Amino acid sequence: RVIAPDGFMENAIAENVLAGNAMTRRAQYQFGSVLPMGPQGPVGSGIGAALSLGTIGLIPPTELVTKTGQQLTVDGVRIVFQMAPNTEAPSEMLFYFPDLKTLFWAEDVNKTMHNIYTLRGAKVRDALSWSKYVNELLDLFPEAELAVGPHTWPTWGGENIRQQLVYQRDMYRFIHDQALFLANQGKKMDDLGNATFYPKALQENFSTRGYYSSLSQNLRAVYNFYLGYYDSNPATLNRYAPAETSRRYVAEFGGAEAIVAKGRKAFAAGDYRWTVELVNHVVMADPQNMDARALQADAFEQLAYQVETAVWRNEYLTAAQELRQGVKPVRLSTQGPDLLRAMTPEMVFDLLAVRLNHEKADGLNVGINFNFTDSGDRFALELSNSVLNNTKGRVLKNAQVSLTLSTMAFMKMTVGRVPLPELLNAGEIKLDGDPKALGAVFANLETPNPMFNIVSP
């Protein structure tokens, strides 16, 4: 029995596959996975020691939990569930073992401040809902004597559990309310990122300090959750791209040497944030300027040594290493066959759509019918206006090509990259129509580079 909250599969695939390439690369910064261990290296992530570099698997659930209060008995053990969607994860559940008086509070309650927005990139979380679900726990399972989670140590004793819930509830509620309090006064996102007030009791409680996330990061996340990236100042509405902006700044400041000199002055004064801001323009304008790269790396290191938040330290140190050594191939976690087998054809079609080179496909119009022999499902794949739509249950009357195949053969062709002629010769796929129509789609798919630049263009 594999038990998961409602919506688990859709959200797991969206996070790990559709945006997986960008998230995996950015996660190297957040978790410092490319940094050498040592006193000047990573100190964990605030909720764990390091990022796994193993193969990502996925077992589809056999049962879904859909509502709070739902009960199941697993191997004679009673479990009562609480649904908590759009909190730490889009699909989230917590559960209680009444006979053991043990609460599993998932990642909604920790010994640190968690992310409303995670630096690797993910959907922004709902801080208000998060706070309210934690508040609900106070009344759902008041007899709990032990609480455990996936990242940090257990909490023993009913009163300690209650106190932990109150602190965590109030932390997320404060983040939500303070962000909107400031936004409603006209403060911009970066104003929120520099706000310093944090309630005294939350400052003094270890479980609400920012070892994993930070107040700066989360206040801005709430702003973005409600108001998006635009601050309503038209000066920021249509900015130049970063590299172009930097080239113009360098010219206006009198050249790269002048900016680097100002950066050295700021560094000597201990103003490392301003050093990074200044010389970033030189690096973005001319990524081969080694003086600027070295100075920015030095400043990043100093910022790293000053922060409490472990993932900020990792971000700064990884940037410093990349500025000095460039982007180096590293071992990455990979999407294993279990993950791919768990994907539905619709999920694979959506993956193909985000890998389509839209410029190359512009002007092409292609219709393809897919007939799945094992499930009986039919899909229409339509390329038009440079986008790739898929529709379950639709059959195109004038399709250029139709394929009859099993789900496994489909996975081999799309994800496993087994050549179509090989599958045709093996009898795993039957094709009717013009095979060139398939080429119009599949020849314009691109696999993104998993090691793109971050601190330089």
XYZ file of N, CA and C in Angstrom, residues 256-418:
489
model
N 35.223 49.383 -16.857
C 35.332 48.301 -15.888
C 36.317 48.625 -14.777
N 37.458 49.227 -15.129
C 38.480 49.503 -14.112
C 37.946 50.449 -13.045
N 37.164 51.425 -13.458
C 36.610 52.382 -12.496
C 35.655 51.691 -11.528
N 34.838 50.782 -12.053
C 33.895 50.080 -11.183
C 34.630 49.133 -10.246
N 35.606 48.410 -10.757
C 36.368 47.493 -9.905
C 37.072 48.265 -8.793
N 37.586 49.450 -9.126
C 38.246 50.276 -8.102
C 37.258 50.674 -7.003
N 36.057 51.050 -7.402
C 35.027 51.377 -6.411
C 34.637 50.139 -5.605
N 34.635 48.993 -6.274
C 34.332 47.755 -5.575
C 35.389 47.414 -4.546
N 36.651 47.641 -4.875
C 37.729 47.369 -3.909
C 37.601 48.292 -2.693
N 37.209 49.522 -2.939
C 37.026 50.474 -1.842
C 35.900 50.010 -0.924
N 34.790 49.544 -1.524
C 33.675 49.041 -0.724
C 34.072 47.783 0.042
N 34.876 46.930 -0.589
C 35.327 45.700 0.069
C 36.193 46.034 1.277
N 37.095 46.981 1.099
C 37.980 47.380 2.201
C 37.189 47.955 3.366
N 36.047 48.575 3.050
C 35.200 49.149 4.101
C 34.257 48.119 4.706
N 34.321 46.875 4.225
C 33.451 45.829 4.744
C 32.052 45.868 4.188
N 31.817 46.643 3.125
C 30.487 46.737 2.518
C 30.406 45.718 1.381
N 30.314 44.466 1.766
C 30.398 43.387 0.786
C 29.151 43.322 -0.105
N 28.011 43.693 0.422
C 26.796 43.685 -0.405
C 26.938 44.679 -1.555
N 27.512 45.844 -1.291
C 27.683 46.840 -2.339
C 28.796 46.419 -3.300
N 29.818 45.763 -2.788
C 30.873 45.243 -3.658
C 30.290 44.298 -4.694
N 29.464 43.371 -4.228
C 28.836 42.400 -5.123
C 27.964 43.099 -6.154
N 27.206 44.093 -5.723
C 26.318 44.825 -6.634
C 27.118 45.548 -7.716
N 28.199 46.200 -7.313
C 28.997 46.960 -8.267
C 29.665 46.066 -9.306
N 30.449 45.119 -8.827
C 31.263 44.338 -9.765
C 30.429 43.320 -10.537
N 29.207 43.060 -10.071
C 28.333 42.188 -10.852
C 28.104 42.763 -12.244
N 28.028 44.088 -12.349
C 27.830 44.710 -13.656
C 29.024 44.442 -14.571
N 30.219 44.437 -14.005
C 31.403 44.165 -14.822
C 31.396 42.708 -15.280
N 31.086 41.797 -14.365
C 31.060 40.372 -14.712
C 30.012 40.084 -15.776
N 28.835 40.701 -15.635
C 27.782 40.451 -16.609
C 28.093 41.093 -17.960
N 28.792 42.224 -17.939
C 29.149 42.901 -19.184
C 30.325 42.228 -19.871
N 31.262 41.732 -19.050
C 32.456 41.086 -19.591
C 32.830 39.916 -18.684
N 32.276 38.734 -18.947
C 32.540 37.596 -18.059
C 33.990 37.142 -18.045
N 34.821 37.661 -18.954
C 36.240 37.304 -18.975
C 37.096 38.239 -18.121
N 36.490 39.232 -17.475
C 37.239 40.153 -16.624
C 37.569 39.449 -15.314
N 38.788 38.941 -15.197
C 39.156 38.103 -14.060
C 39.311 38.917 -12.774
N 39.690 40.194 -12.891
C 39.776 41.027 -11.689
C 38.405 41.182 -11.039
N 37.392 41.433 -11.862
C 36.029 41.590 -11.341
C 35.522 40.272 -10.766
N 35.792 39.188 -11.455
C 35.341 37.884 -10.968
C 35.972 37.560 -9.618
N 37.268 37.820 -9.496
C 37.970 37.510 -8.251
C 37.446 38.370 -7.100
N 37.214 39.647 -7.372
C 36.722 40.539 -6.323
C 35.312 40.150 -5.898
N 34.479 39.842 -6.852
C 33.119 39.440 -6.497
C 33.142 38.129 -5.718
N 34.008 37.205 -6.095
C 34.131 35.943 -5.369
C 34.557 36.185 -3.926
N 35.533 37.078 -3.724
C 35.976 37.408 -2.364
C 34.830 37.988 -1.532
N 34.042 38.848 -2.155
C 32.927 39.468 -1.442
C 31.842 38.438 -1.125
N 31.569 37.538 -2.059
C 30.599 36.480 -1.801
C 31.036 35.629 -0.604
N 32.315 35.321 -0.546
C 32.803 34.517 0.579
C 32.569 35.217 1.912
N 32.844 36.501 1.974
C 32.647 37.234 3.219
C 31.174 37.280 3.606
N 30.305 37.434 2.618
C 28.868 37.395 2.907
C 28.474 36.019 3.432
N 29.078 34.975 2.872
C 28.761 33.613 3.299
C 29.104 33.386 4.764
N 30.241 33.927 5.185
C 30.697 33.686 6.552
C 29.867 34.456 7.582
N 29.057 35.394 7.122
C 28.305 36.242 8.044
C 26.862 35.797 8.245
N 26.347 34.912 7.398
C 24.917 34.615 7.454
C 24.620 33.420 8.352
N 23.448 33.447 8.947
C 22.973 32.328 9.768
C 22.306 31.259 8.912
N 21.684 31.680 7.824
C 20.930 30.759 6.979
C 21.882 29.892 6.155
N 21.806 28.587 6.375
C 22.771 27.671 5.754
C 22.722 27.723 4.232
N 21.520 27.813 3.658
C 21.443 27.774 2.191
C 21.929 29.085 1.577
N 21.831 30.200 2.304
C 22.426 31.435 1.798
C 23.945 31.279 1.754
N 24.514 30.684 2.779
C 25.957 30.421 2.785
C 26.330 29.582 1.566
N 25.541 28.536 1.295
C 25.822 27.688 0.136
C 25.739 28.470 -1.170
N 24.725 29.334 -1.285
C 24.576 30.140 -2.494
C 25.808 31.014 -2.719
N 26.221 31.712 -1.686
C 27.374 32.612 -1.805
C 28.661 31.846 -2.138
N 28.904 30.744 -1.440
C 30.144 29.997 -1.649
C 30.172 29.318 -3.019
N 29.032 28.822 -3.465
C 28.983 28.200 -4.785
C 29.225 29.232 -5.875
N 28.655 30.425 -5.695
C 28.897 31.498 -6.658
C 30.374 31.863 -6.696
N 31.004 31.958 -5.525
C 32.430 32.289 -5.467
C 33.266 31.242 -6.199
N 32.934 29.977 -5.980
C 33.680 28.908 -6.637
C 33.502 28.971 -8.151
N 32.280 29.233 -8.597
C 32.024 29.281 -10.034
C 32.722 30.476 -10.680
N 32.782 31.598 -9.983
C 33.490 32.761 -10.516
C 34.970 32.474 -10.701
N 35.548 31.696 -9.806
C 36.987 31.403 -9.875
C 37.303 30.252 -10.832
N 36.447 29.234 -10.846
C 36.779 28.009 -11.561
C 35.899 27.739 -12.778
N 34.855 28.542 -12.954
C 33.928 28.294 -14.044
C 32.961 27.181 -13.709
N 32.073 26.884 -14.650
C 31.092 25.813 -14.459
C 31.767 24.490 -14.759
N 31.809 23.633 -13.759
C 32.460 22.343 -13.931
C 31.424 21.226 -13.913
N 31.611 20.221 -14.771
C 30.682 19.081 -14.741
C 30.722 18.415 -13.370
N 29.565 18.140 -12.823
C 29.481 17.468 -11.535
C 28.456 16.358 -11.643
N 28.504 15.482 -10.695
C 27.509 14.425 -10.639
C 26.173 15.025 -10.219
N 25.138 14.711 -10.970
C 23.805 15.208 -10.673
C 22.885 14.052 -10.327
N 21.858 14.350 -9.524
C 20.813 13.350 -9.340
C 20.113 13.149 -10.679
N 19.721 11.929 -10.953
C 19.138 11.611 -12.255
C 17.711 11.099 -12.076
N 16.943 11.235 -13.138
C 15.575 10.735 -13.133
C 15.615 9.264 -13.516
N 15.294 8.420 -12.564
C 15.391 6.991 -12.774
C 14.198 6.416 -13.515
N 14.293 5.141 -13.884
C 13.213 4.501 -14.640
C 11.897 4.451 -13.867
N 11.974 4.379 -12.532
C 10.731 4.359 -11.747
C 9.954 5.653 -11.936
N 10.673 6.777 -11.961
C 10.015 8.064 -12.154
C 9.374 8.133 -13.533
N 10.100 7.661 -14.527
C 9.580 7.719 -15.894
C 8.388 6.785 -16.077
N 8.462 5.602 -15.459
C 7.354 4.658 -15.576
C 6.096 5.184 -14.886
N 6.293 6.022 -13.876
C 5.147 6.547 -13.131
C 4.431 7.667 -13.885
N 5.073 8.207 -14.891
C 4.460 9.283 -15.663
C 3.379 8.748 -16.587
N 2.290 9.474 -16.694
C 1.237 9.124 -17.641
C 1.606 9.679 -19.017
N 0.992 9.177 -20.092
C 1.250 9.758 -21.412
C 1.001 11.261 -21.442
N -0.040 11.737 -20.762
C -0.320 13.172 -20.750
C 0.841 13.954 -20.142
N 1.443 13.405 -19.076
C 2.585 14.071 -18.457
C 3.769 14.116 -19.417
N 3.979 13.028 -20.154
C 5.084 12.992 -21.122
C 4.822 13.990 -22.248
N 3.593 14.058 -22.741
C 3.266 15.038 -23.771
C 3.550 16.461 -23.280
N 3.210 16.739 -22.013
C 3.480 18.067 -21.462
C 4.988 18.332 -21.365
N 5.756 17.289 -21.046
C 7.212 17.431 -21.011
C 7.756 17.743 -22.399
N 7.249 17.036 -23.416
C 7.692 17.302 -24.790
C 7.366 18.739 -25.190
N 6.219 19.234 -24.733
C 5.789 20.580 -25.111
C 6.735 21.650 -24.585
N 7.262 21.463 -23.369
C 8.171 22.479 -22.822
C 9.578 22.334 -23.385
N 9.828 21.253 -24.119
C 11.137 21.078 -24.755
C 11.103 21.396 -26.253
N 9.978 21.876 -26.720
C 9.851 22.245 -28.127
C 10.543 23.576 -28.385
N 11.395 23.613 -29.426
C 11.990 24.872 -29.852
C 10.936 25.608 -30.676
N 10.300 26.594 -30.060
C 9.141 27.230 -30.672
C 9.502 28.024 -31.930
N 10.706 28.564 -31.969
C 11.109 29.324 -33.145
C 11.255 28.411 -34.355
N 11.860 27.232 -34.154
C 12.049 26.306 -35.259
C 10.718 25.714 -35.722
N 9.779 25.589 -34.790
C 8.493 24.979 -35.135
C 7.480 25.985 -35.666
N 7.853 27.243 -35.698
C 6.909 28.280 -36.126
C 6.469 28.036 -37.574
N 5.173 28.064 -37.794
C 4.625 27.888 -39.130
C 4.251 26.459 -39.465
N 4.641 25.503 -38.621
C 4.312 24.104 -38.876
C 2.942 23.771 -38.301
N 2.200 22.942 -39.001
C 0.901 22.470 -38.528
C 0.857 20.963 -38.705
N 0.810 20.246 -37.589
C 0.883 18.789 -37.615
C -0.170 18.219 -36.670
N -0.853 17.164 -37.107
C -1.791 16.447 -36.253
C -1.428 14.979 -36.187
N -1.327 14.443 -34.972
C -0.932 13.044 -34.780
C -1.916 12.383 -33.827
N -2.406 11.211 -34.195
C -3.261 10.412 -33.313
C -2.441 9.321 -32.635
N -2.654 9.157 -31.336
C -2.018 8.081 -30.573
C -3.115 7.158 -30.048
N -2.971 5.873 -30.353
C -3.885 4.826 -29.900
C -3.144 3.927 -28.923
N -3.494 3.892 -27.650
C -2.778 3.075 -26.672
C -3.503 1.746 -26.494
N -2.810 0.673 -26.863
C -3.433 -0.651 -26.877
C -3.685 -1.202 -25.488
N -2.868 -0.843 -24.498
C -3.012 -1.421 -23.161
C -4.099 -0.712 -22.352
N -4.189 0.598 -22.467
C -5.164 1.354 -21.676
C -6.443 1.659 -22.448
N -6.374 1.589 -23.796
C -7.522 1.981 -24.608
C -7.656 3.484 -24.771
N -6.708 4.247 -24.192
C -6.781 5.707 -24.292
C -6.377 6.163 -25.689
N -6.975 7.288 -26.084
C -6.609 7.930 -27.342
C -6.180 9.368 -27.039
N -5.152 9.812 -27.721
C -4.672 11.181 -27.576
C -4.479 11.804 -28.944
N -4.798 13.086 -29.028
C -4.476 13.880 -30.214
C -3.341 14.819 -29.859
N -2.276 14.770 -30.645
C -1.148 15.685 -30.474
C -1.184 16.663 -31.638
N -1.319 17.949 -31.325
C -1.502 18.956 -32.373
C -0.445 20.057 -32.234
N 0.341 20.224 -33.290
C 1.317 21.302 -33.368
C 0.730 22.419 -34.212
N 0.490 23.572 -33.582
C -0.035 24.726 -34.305
C 0.391 25.989 -33.577
N 0.640 27.026 -34.335
C 1.054 28.307 -33.743
C 2.249 28.150 -32.814
N 3.113 27.214 -33.180
C 4.365 26.997 -32.476
C 4.175 26.438 -31.061
N 3.030 25.819 -30.792
C 2.818 25.150 -29.505
C 2.318 23.734 -29.755
N 2.562 22.878 -28.759
C 2.221 21.467 -28.874
C 1.140 21.136 -27.848
N -0.087 20.978 -28.325
C -1.208 20.643 -27.451
C -1.479 19.148 -27.494
N -1.888 18.592 -26.339
C -2.324 17.200 -26.315
C -3.701 17.123 -25.681
N -4.569 16.291 -26.239
C -5.946 16.187 -25.760
C -6.346 14.732 -25.645
N -6.648 14.308 -24.420
C -7.082 12.930 -24.200
C -8.519 12.765 -24.701
N -8.763 11.688 -25.445
C -10.104 11.395 -25.928
C -10.422 11.981 -27.289
N -9.571 12.856 -27.777
C -9.823 13.459 -29.089
C -9.179 12.614 -30.191
N -9.907 12.435 -31.299
C -9.384 11.742 -32.473
C -9.450 12.703 -33.653
N -8.305 12.976 -34.248
C -8.240 13.917 -35.362
C -8.665 13.222 -36.654
N -9.608 13.821 -37.361
C -10.095 13.226 -38.605
C -9.072 13.334 -39.725
N -8.295 14.411 -39.701
C -7.336 14.635 -40.787
C -5.896 14.586 -40.287
N -5.616 13.670 -39.380
C -4.259 13.532 -38.856
C -3.303 13.090 -39.958
N -2.105 13.674 -39.950
C -1.101 13.257 -40.934
C -0.571 11.856 -40.656
N -0.588 11.461 -39.372
C -0.067 10.152 -39.009
C -0.787 9.666 -37.753
N -0.978 8.341 -37.684
C -1.584 7.726 -36.506
C -0.683 6.598 -36.025
N -0.515 6.515 -34.713
C 0.327 5.487 -34.109
C -0.522 4.617 -33.206
N -0.336 3.318 -33.308
C -0.956 2.364 -32.394
C 0.169 1.684 -31.633
N 0.137 1.781 -30.325
C 1.270 1.326 -29.531
C 0.852 1.146 -28.070
N 1.710 0.466 -27.317
C 1.499 0.326 -25.881
C 2.123 1.532 -25.170
N 1.761 1.700 -23.910
C 2.365 2.787 -23.123
C 3.867 2.602 -23.009
N 4.314 1.351 -22.848
C 5.747 1.092 -22.735
C 6.472 1.467 -24.021
N 5.894 1.138 -25.173
C 6.517 1.504 -26.447
C 6.560 3.022 -26.599
N 5.517 3.686 -26.146
C 5.487 5.148 -26.185
C 6.614 5.731 -25.333
N 6.819 5.148 -24.144
C 7.891 5.622 -23.272
C 9.257 5.379 -23.908
N 9.410 4.240 -24.560
C 10.683 3.952 -25.227
C 10.969 4.992 -26.306
N 9.943 5.346 -27.076
C 10.123 6.275 -28.188
C 10.390 7.696 -27.703
N 9.641 8.149 -26.666
C 9.709 9.549 -26.262
C 10.765 9.818 -25.205
N 10.800 8.987 -24.179
C 11.709 9.209 -23.055
C 12.990 8.400 -23.209
N 12.844 7.147 -23.668
C 14.013 6.282 -23.831
C 14.788 6.533 -25.103
N 14.202 7.311 -26.023
C 14.858 7.689 -27.280
C 15.243 6.492 -28.142
N 14.438 5.446 -28.063
C 14.649 4.315 -28.970
C 14.176 4.748 -30.359
